[in-house]
mmCIF file of C-alpha atoms in Angstrom:
data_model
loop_
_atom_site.group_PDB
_atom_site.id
_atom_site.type_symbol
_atom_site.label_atom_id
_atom_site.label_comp_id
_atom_site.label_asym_id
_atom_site.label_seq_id
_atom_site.Cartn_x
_atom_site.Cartn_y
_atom_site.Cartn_z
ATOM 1 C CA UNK A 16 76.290 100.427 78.673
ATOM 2 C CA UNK A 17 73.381 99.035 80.335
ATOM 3 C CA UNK A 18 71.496 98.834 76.970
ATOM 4 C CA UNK A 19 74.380 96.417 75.596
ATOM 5 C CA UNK A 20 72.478 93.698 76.904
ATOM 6 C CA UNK A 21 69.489 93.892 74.979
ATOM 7 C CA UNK A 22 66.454 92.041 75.630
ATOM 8 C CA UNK A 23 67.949 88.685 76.921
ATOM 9 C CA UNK A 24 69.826 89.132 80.703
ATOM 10 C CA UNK A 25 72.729 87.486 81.089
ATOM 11 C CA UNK A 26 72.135 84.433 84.017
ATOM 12 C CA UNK A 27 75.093 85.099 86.551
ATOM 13 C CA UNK A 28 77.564 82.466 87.219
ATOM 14 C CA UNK A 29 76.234 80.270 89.548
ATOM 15 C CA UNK A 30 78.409 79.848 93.095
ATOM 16 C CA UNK A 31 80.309 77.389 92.127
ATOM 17 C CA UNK A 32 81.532 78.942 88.970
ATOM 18 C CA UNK A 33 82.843 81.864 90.872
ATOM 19 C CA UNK A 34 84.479 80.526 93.588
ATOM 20 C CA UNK A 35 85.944 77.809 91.327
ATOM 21 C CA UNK A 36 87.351 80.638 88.827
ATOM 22 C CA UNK A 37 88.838 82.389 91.917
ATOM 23 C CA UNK A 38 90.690 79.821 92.691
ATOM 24 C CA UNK A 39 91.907 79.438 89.039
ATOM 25 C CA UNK A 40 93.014 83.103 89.262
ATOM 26 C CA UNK A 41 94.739 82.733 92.380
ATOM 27 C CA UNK A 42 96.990 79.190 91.479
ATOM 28 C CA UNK A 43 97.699 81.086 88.089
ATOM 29 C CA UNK A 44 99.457 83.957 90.281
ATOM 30 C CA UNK A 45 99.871 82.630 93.738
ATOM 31 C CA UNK A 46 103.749 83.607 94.017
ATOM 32 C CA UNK A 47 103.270 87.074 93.280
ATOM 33 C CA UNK A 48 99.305 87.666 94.595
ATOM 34 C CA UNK A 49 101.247 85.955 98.002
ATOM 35 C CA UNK A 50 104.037 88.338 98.299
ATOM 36 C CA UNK A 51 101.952 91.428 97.341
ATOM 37 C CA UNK A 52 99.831 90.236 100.914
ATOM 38 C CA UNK A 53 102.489 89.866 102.561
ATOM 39 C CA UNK A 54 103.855 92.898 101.655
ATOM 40 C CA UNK A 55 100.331 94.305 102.398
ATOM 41 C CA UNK A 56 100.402 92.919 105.944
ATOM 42 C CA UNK A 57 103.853 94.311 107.016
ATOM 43 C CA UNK A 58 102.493 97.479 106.494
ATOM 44 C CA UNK A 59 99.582 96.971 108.894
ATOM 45 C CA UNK A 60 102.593 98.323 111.504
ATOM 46 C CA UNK A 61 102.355 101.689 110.238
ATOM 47 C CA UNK A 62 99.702 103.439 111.574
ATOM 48 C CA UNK A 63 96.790 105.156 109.183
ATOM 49 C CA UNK A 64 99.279 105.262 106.358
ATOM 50 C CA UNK A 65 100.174 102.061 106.409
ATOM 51 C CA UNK A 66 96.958 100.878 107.002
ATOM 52 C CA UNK A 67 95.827 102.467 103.832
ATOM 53 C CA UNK A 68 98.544 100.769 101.857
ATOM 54 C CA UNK A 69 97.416 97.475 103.526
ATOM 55 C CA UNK A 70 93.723 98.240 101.691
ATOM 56 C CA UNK A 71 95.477 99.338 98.498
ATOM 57 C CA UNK A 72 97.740 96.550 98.029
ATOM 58 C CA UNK A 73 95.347 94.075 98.892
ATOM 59 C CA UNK A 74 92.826 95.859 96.638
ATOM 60 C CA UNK A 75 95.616 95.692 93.679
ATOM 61 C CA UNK A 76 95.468 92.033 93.682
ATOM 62 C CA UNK A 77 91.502 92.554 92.850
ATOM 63 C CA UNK A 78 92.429 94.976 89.992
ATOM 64 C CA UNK A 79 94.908 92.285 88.162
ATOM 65 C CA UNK A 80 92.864 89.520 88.483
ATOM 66 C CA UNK A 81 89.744 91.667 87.275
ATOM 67 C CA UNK A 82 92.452 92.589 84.200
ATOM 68 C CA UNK A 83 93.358 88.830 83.119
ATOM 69 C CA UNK A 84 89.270 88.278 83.110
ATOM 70 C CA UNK A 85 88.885 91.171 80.319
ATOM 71 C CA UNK A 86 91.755 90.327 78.713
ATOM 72 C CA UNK A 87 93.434 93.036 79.700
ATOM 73 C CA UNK A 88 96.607 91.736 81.567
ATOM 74 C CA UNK A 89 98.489 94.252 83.915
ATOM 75 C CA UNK A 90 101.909 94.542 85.542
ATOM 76 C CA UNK A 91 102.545 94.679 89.334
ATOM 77 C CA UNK A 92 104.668 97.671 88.617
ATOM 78 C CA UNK A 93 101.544 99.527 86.597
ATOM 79 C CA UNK A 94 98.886 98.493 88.710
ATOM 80 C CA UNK A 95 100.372 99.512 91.885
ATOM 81 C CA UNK A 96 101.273 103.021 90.505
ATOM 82 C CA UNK A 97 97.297 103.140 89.814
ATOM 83 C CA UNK A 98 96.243 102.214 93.411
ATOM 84 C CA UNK A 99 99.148 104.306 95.215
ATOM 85 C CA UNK A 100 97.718 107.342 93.485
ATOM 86 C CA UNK A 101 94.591 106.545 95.382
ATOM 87 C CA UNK A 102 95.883 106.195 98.510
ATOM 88 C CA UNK A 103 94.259 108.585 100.270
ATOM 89 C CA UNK A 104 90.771 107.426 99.053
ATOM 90 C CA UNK A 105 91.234 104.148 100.265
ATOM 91 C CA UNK A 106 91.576 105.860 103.604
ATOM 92 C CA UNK A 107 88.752 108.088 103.071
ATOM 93 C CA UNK A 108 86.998 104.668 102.279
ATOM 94 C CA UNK A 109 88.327 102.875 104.582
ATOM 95 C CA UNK A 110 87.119 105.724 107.169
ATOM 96 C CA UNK A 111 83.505 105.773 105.676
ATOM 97 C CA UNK A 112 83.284 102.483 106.185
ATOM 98 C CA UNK A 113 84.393 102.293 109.816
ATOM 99 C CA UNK A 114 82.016 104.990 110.449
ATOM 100 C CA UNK A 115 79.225 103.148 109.034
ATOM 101 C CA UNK A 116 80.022 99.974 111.244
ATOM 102 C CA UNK A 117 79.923 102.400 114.326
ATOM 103 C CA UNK A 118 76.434 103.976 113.352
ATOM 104 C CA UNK A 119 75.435 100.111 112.648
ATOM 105 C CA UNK A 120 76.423 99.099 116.291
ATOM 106 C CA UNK A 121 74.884 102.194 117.469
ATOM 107 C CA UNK A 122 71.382 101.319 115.696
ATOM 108 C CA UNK A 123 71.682 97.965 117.443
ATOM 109 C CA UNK A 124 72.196 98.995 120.906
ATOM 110 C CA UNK A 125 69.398 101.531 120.318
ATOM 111 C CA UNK A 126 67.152 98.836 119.295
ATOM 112 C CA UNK A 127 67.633 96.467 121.798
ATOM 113 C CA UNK A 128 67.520 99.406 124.768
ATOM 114 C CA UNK A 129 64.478 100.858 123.707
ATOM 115 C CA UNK A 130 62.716 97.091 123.348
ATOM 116 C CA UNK A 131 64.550 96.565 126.486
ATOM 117 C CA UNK A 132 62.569 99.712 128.119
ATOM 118 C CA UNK A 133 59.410 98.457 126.866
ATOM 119 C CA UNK A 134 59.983 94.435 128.203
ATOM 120 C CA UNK A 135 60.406 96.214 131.397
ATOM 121 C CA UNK A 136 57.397 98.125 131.601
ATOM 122 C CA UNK A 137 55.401 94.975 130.230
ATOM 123 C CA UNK A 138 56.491 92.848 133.064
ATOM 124 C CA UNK A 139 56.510 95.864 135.620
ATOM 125 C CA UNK A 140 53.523 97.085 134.322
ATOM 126 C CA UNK A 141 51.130 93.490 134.250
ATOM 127 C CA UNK A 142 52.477 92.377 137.937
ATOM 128 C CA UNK A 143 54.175 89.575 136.245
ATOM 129 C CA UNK A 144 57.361 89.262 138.162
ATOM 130 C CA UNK A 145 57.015 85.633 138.927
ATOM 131 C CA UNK A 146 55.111 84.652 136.087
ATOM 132 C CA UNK A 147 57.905 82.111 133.524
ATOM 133 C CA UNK A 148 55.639 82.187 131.069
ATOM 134 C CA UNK A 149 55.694 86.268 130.147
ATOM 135 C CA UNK A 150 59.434 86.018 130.471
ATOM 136 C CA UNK A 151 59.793 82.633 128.179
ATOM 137 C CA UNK A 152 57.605 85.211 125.620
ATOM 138 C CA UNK A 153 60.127 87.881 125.964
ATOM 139 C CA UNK A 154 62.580 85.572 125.570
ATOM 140 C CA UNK A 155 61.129 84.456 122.060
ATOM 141 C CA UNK A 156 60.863 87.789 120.792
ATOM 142 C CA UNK A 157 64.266 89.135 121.889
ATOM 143 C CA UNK A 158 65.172 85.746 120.022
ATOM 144 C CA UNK A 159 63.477 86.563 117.097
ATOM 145 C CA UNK A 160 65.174 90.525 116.941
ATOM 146 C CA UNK A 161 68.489 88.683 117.452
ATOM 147 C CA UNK A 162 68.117 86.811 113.990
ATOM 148 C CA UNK A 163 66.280 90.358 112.704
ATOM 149 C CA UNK A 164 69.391 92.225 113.702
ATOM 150 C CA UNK A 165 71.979 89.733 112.736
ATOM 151 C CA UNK A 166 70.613 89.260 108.889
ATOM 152 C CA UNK A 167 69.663 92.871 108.563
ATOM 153 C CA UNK A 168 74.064 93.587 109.541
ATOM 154 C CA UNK A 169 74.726 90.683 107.331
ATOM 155 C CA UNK A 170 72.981 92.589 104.399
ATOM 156 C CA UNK A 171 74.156 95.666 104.689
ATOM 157 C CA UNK A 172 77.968 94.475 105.316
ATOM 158 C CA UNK A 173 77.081 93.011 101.640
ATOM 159 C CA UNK A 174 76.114 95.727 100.256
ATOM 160 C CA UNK A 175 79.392 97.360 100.914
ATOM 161 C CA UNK A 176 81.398 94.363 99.947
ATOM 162 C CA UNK A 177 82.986 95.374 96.929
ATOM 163 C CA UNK A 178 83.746 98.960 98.088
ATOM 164 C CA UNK A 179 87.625 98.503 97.168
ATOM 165 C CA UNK A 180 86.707 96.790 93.270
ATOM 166 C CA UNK A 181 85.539 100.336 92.014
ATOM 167 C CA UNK A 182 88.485 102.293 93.342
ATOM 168 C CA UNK A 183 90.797 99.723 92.017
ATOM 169 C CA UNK A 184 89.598 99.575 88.554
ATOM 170 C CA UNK A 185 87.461 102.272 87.949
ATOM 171 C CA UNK A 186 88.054 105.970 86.486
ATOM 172 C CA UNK A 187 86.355 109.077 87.930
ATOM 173 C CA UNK A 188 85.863 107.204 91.339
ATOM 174 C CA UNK A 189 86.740 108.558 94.703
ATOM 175 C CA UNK A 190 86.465 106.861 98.356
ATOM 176 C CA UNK A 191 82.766 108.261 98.809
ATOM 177 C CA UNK A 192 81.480 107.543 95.556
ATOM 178 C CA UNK A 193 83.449 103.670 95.459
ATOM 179 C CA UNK A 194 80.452 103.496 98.655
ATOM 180 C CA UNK A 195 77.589 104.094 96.082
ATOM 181 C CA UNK A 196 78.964 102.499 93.676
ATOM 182 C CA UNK A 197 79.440 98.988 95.763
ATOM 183 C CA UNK A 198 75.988 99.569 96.971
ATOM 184 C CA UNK A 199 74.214 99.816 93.303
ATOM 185 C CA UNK A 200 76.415 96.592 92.294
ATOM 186 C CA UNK A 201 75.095 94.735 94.673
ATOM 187 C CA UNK A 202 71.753 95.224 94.217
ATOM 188 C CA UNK A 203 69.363 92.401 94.168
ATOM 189 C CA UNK A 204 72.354 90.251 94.718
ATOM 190 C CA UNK A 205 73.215 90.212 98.100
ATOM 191 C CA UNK A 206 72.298 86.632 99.273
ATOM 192 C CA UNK A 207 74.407 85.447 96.295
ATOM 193 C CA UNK A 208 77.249 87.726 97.320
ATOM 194 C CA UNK A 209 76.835 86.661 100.771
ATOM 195 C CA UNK A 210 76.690 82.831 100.099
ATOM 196 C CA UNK A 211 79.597 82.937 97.786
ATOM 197 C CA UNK A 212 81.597 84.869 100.423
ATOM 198 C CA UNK A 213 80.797 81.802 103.414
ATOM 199 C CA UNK A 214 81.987 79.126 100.541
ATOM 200 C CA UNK A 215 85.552 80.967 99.936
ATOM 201 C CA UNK A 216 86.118 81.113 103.619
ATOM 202 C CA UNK A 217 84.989 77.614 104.231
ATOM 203 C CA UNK A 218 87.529 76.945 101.075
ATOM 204 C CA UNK A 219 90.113 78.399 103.104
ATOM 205 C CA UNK A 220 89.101 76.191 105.990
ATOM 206 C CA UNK A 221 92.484 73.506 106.154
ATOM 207 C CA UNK A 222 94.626 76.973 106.281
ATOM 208 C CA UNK A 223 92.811 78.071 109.345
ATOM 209 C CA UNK A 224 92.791 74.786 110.707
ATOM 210 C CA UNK A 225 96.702 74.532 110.729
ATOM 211 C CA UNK A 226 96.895 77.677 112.283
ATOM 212 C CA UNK A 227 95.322 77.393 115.011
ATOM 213 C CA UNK A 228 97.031 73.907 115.240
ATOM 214 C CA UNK A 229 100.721 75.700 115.244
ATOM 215 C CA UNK A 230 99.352 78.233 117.319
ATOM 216 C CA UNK A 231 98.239 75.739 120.005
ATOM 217 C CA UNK A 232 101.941 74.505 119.586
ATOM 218 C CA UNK A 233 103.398 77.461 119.905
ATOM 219 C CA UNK A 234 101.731 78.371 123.192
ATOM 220 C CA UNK A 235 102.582 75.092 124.914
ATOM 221 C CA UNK A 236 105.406 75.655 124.391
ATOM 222 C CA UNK A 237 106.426 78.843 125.157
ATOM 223 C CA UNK A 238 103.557 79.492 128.210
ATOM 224 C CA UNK A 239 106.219 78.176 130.849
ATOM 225 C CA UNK A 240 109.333 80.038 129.469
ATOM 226 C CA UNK A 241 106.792 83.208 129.209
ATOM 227 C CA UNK A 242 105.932 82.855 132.961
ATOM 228 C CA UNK A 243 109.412 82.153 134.110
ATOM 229 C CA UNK A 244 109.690 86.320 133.205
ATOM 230 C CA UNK A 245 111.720 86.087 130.307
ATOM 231 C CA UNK A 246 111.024 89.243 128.427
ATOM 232 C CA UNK A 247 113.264 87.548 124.834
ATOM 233 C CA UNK A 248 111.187 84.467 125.044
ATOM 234 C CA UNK A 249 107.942 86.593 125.094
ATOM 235 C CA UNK A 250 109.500 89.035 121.722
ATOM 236 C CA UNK A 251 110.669 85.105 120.230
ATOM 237 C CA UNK A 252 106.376 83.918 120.959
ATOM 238 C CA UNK A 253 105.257 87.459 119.423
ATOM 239 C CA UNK A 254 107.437 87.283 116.528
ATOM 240 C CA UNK A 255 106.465 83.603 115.616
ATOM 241 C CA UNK A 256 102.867 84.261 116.415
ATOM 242 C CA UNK A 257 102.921 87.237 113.744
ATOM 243 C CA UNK A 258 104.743 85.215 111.399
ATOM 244 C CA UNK A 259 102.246 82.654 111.539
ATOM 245 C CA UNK A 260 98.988 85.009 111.177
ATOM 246 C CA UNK A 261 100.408 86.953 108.437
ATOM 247 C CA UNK A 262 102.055 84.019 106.593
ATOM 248 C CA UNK A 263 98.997 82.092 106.500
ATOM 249 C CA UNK A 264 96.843 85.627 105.849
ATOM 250 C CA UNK A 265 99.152 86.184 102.933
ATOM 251 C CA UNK A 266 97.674 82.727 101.592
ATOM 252 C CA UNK A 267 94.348 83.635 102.404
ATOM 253 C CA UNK A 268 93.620 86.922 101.262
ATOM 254 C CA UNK A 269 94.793 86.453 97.918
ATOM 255 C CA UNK A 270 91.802 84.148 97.084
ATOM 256 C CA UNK A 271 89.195 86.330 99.142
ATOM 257 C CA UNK A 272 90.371 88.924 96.516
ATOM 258 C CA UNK A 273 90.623 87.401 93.224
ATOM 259 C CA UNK A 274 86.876 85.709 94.048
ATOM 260 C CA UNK A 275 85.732 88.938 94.718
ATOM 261 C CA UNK A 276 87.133 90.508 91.355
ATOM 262 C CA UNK A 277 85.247 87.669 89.541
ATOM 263 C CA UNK A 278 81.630 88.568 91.267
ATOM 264 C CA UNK A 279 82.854 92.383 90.253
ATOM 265 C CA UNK A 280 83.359 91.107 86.559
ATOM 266 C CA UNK A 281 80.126 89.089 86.538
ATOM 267 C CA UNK A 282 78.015 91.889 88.124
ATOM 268 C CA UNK A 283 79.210 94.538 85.636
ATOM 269 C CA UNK A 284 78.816 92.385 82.748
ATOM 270 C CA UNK A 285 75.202 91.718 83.370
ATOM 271 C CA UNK A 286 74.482 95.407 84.300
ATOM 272 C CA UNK A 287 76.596 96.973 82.384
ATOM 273 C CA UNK A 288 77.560 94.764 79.487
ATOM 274 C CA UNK A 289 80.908 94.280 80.181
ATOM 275 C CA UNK A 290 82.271 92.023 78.017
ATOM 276 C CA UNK A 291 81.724 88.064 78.421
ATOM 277 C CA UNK A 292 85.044 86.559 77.566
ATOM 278 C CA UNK A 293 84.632 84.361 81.496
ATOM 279 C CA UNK A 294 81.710 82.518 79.884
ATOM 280 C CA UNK A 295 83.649 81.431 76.734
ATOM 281 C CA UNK A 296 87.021 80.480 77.567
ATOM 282 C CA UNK A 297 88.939 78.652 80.620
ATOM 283 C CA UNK A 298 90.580 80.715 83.219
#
């Protein structure tokens, strides 16, 4: 499909354009993309299975906005028969995934031991204990590997970013291969990815705001019942507490999903020639 696009690349839609077009998706469908979260987050109290229908529900929402950008409008009731026959991969996914955060973190502490090691044997090894200036040196290097580290598990976080979009959509795709596939997407677009990404969640920045303001309420107020030892007061703070987080996540997630269906659509329509319809017409 590649060779669809002839000799003149597409430009990709600028930051703006995507977020903004997110945003259209999500106000077109916000009742049902809202209760599909919600629904998504109830699960979360299930464990494994229900965490995997947490992915795939939330993934869903992805798959019917990527539908209304090719023209190609699905039902709840048909998408979600797609994604629950995939449940399992979005485990298996969701399991890769973890497992390449823990080898991440692992890399990390490796790192930083091992340059550890060798700051000690510098110092140890010149006599200079009680010189500031070799440690304000070390300092500026460990300062340095910080940044190193922190970009280099900011780009690879990207690359797996739109892990969920291929099992979603996608025939012929399984939880390993939805891995590969997210990371040859994303190629060569990573700081856009990554820059769109920080502008949705600063978009969602007034939700977050108000709850941690209600939050804040909440624990004034119930902090001196609590530590009266008033075991329904504490089940009354939990169960407003997780009525907050998941009714504002339920706003939330939605639009981290439907802006990541439009980088999905824009990425496969320059690489793959996917049709252009976004670039013509008005979401």
């Amino acid at each position: 499909m590649a060779g669809n696009l002839g000799s003149s690349p597409i430009q990709p839609l600028d930051v703006g354009n995507v977020v903004s077009a997110g945003m259209r998706l999500y106000r077109a469908h916000l009742k049902d993309y809202y209760l599909l979260a919600l629904k998504a987050y109830v699960w979360l109290f299930v464990p494994v299975y229900g965490w995997a229908k947490f992915y795939a529900l939330t993934s869903l929402i992805s798959r019917l906005a990527f539908g209304d950008l090719v023209n190609q409008p699905e039902s709840i009731s048909s998408g979600q028969r797609f994604v629950n026959s995939r449940l399992w991969q979005f485990l298996l996914a969701m399991l890769l995934l973890f497992l390449i955060s823990i080898g991440m973190v692992i890399g990390v502490i490796i790192v930083f031991g091992i340059l550890g090691l060798i700051a000690a044997l510098i110092v140890n090894g010149t006599g200079s204990q009680n010189n500031p200036a070799i440690y304000i040196f070390l300092g500026l290097i460990a300062f340095v590997i910080i940044i190193v580290a922190i970009v280099a598990i900011l780009w690879l976080s990207t690359r797996f970013y739109l892990v969920n979009l291929p099992l979603a959509v996608e025939d012929n795709v399984d939880g390993a291969t939805a891995i590969s596939r997210s990371w040859e997407l994303s190629q060569g677009n990573v700081w856009r990815i990554l820059l769109i990404s920080f502008v949705s969640v600063l978009v969602t920045t007034p939700v977050q705001i108000v709850v941690q303001i209600l939050t804040t309420i909440l624990q004034i107020i119930f902090t001196p019942l609590i530590q009266d030892g008033s075991a329904v007061f504490s089940l009354i703070y939990f169960a407003l507490i997780m009525a907050v987080s998941f009714g504002s996540g339920a706003l939330i997630v939605p639009f981290i999903h439907t802006t990541k269906a439009v980088i999905y659509y824009d990425l496969r329509s320059r690489r793959e020639g996917l049709g252009l319809k976004l670039r013509d017409r008005e979401i």
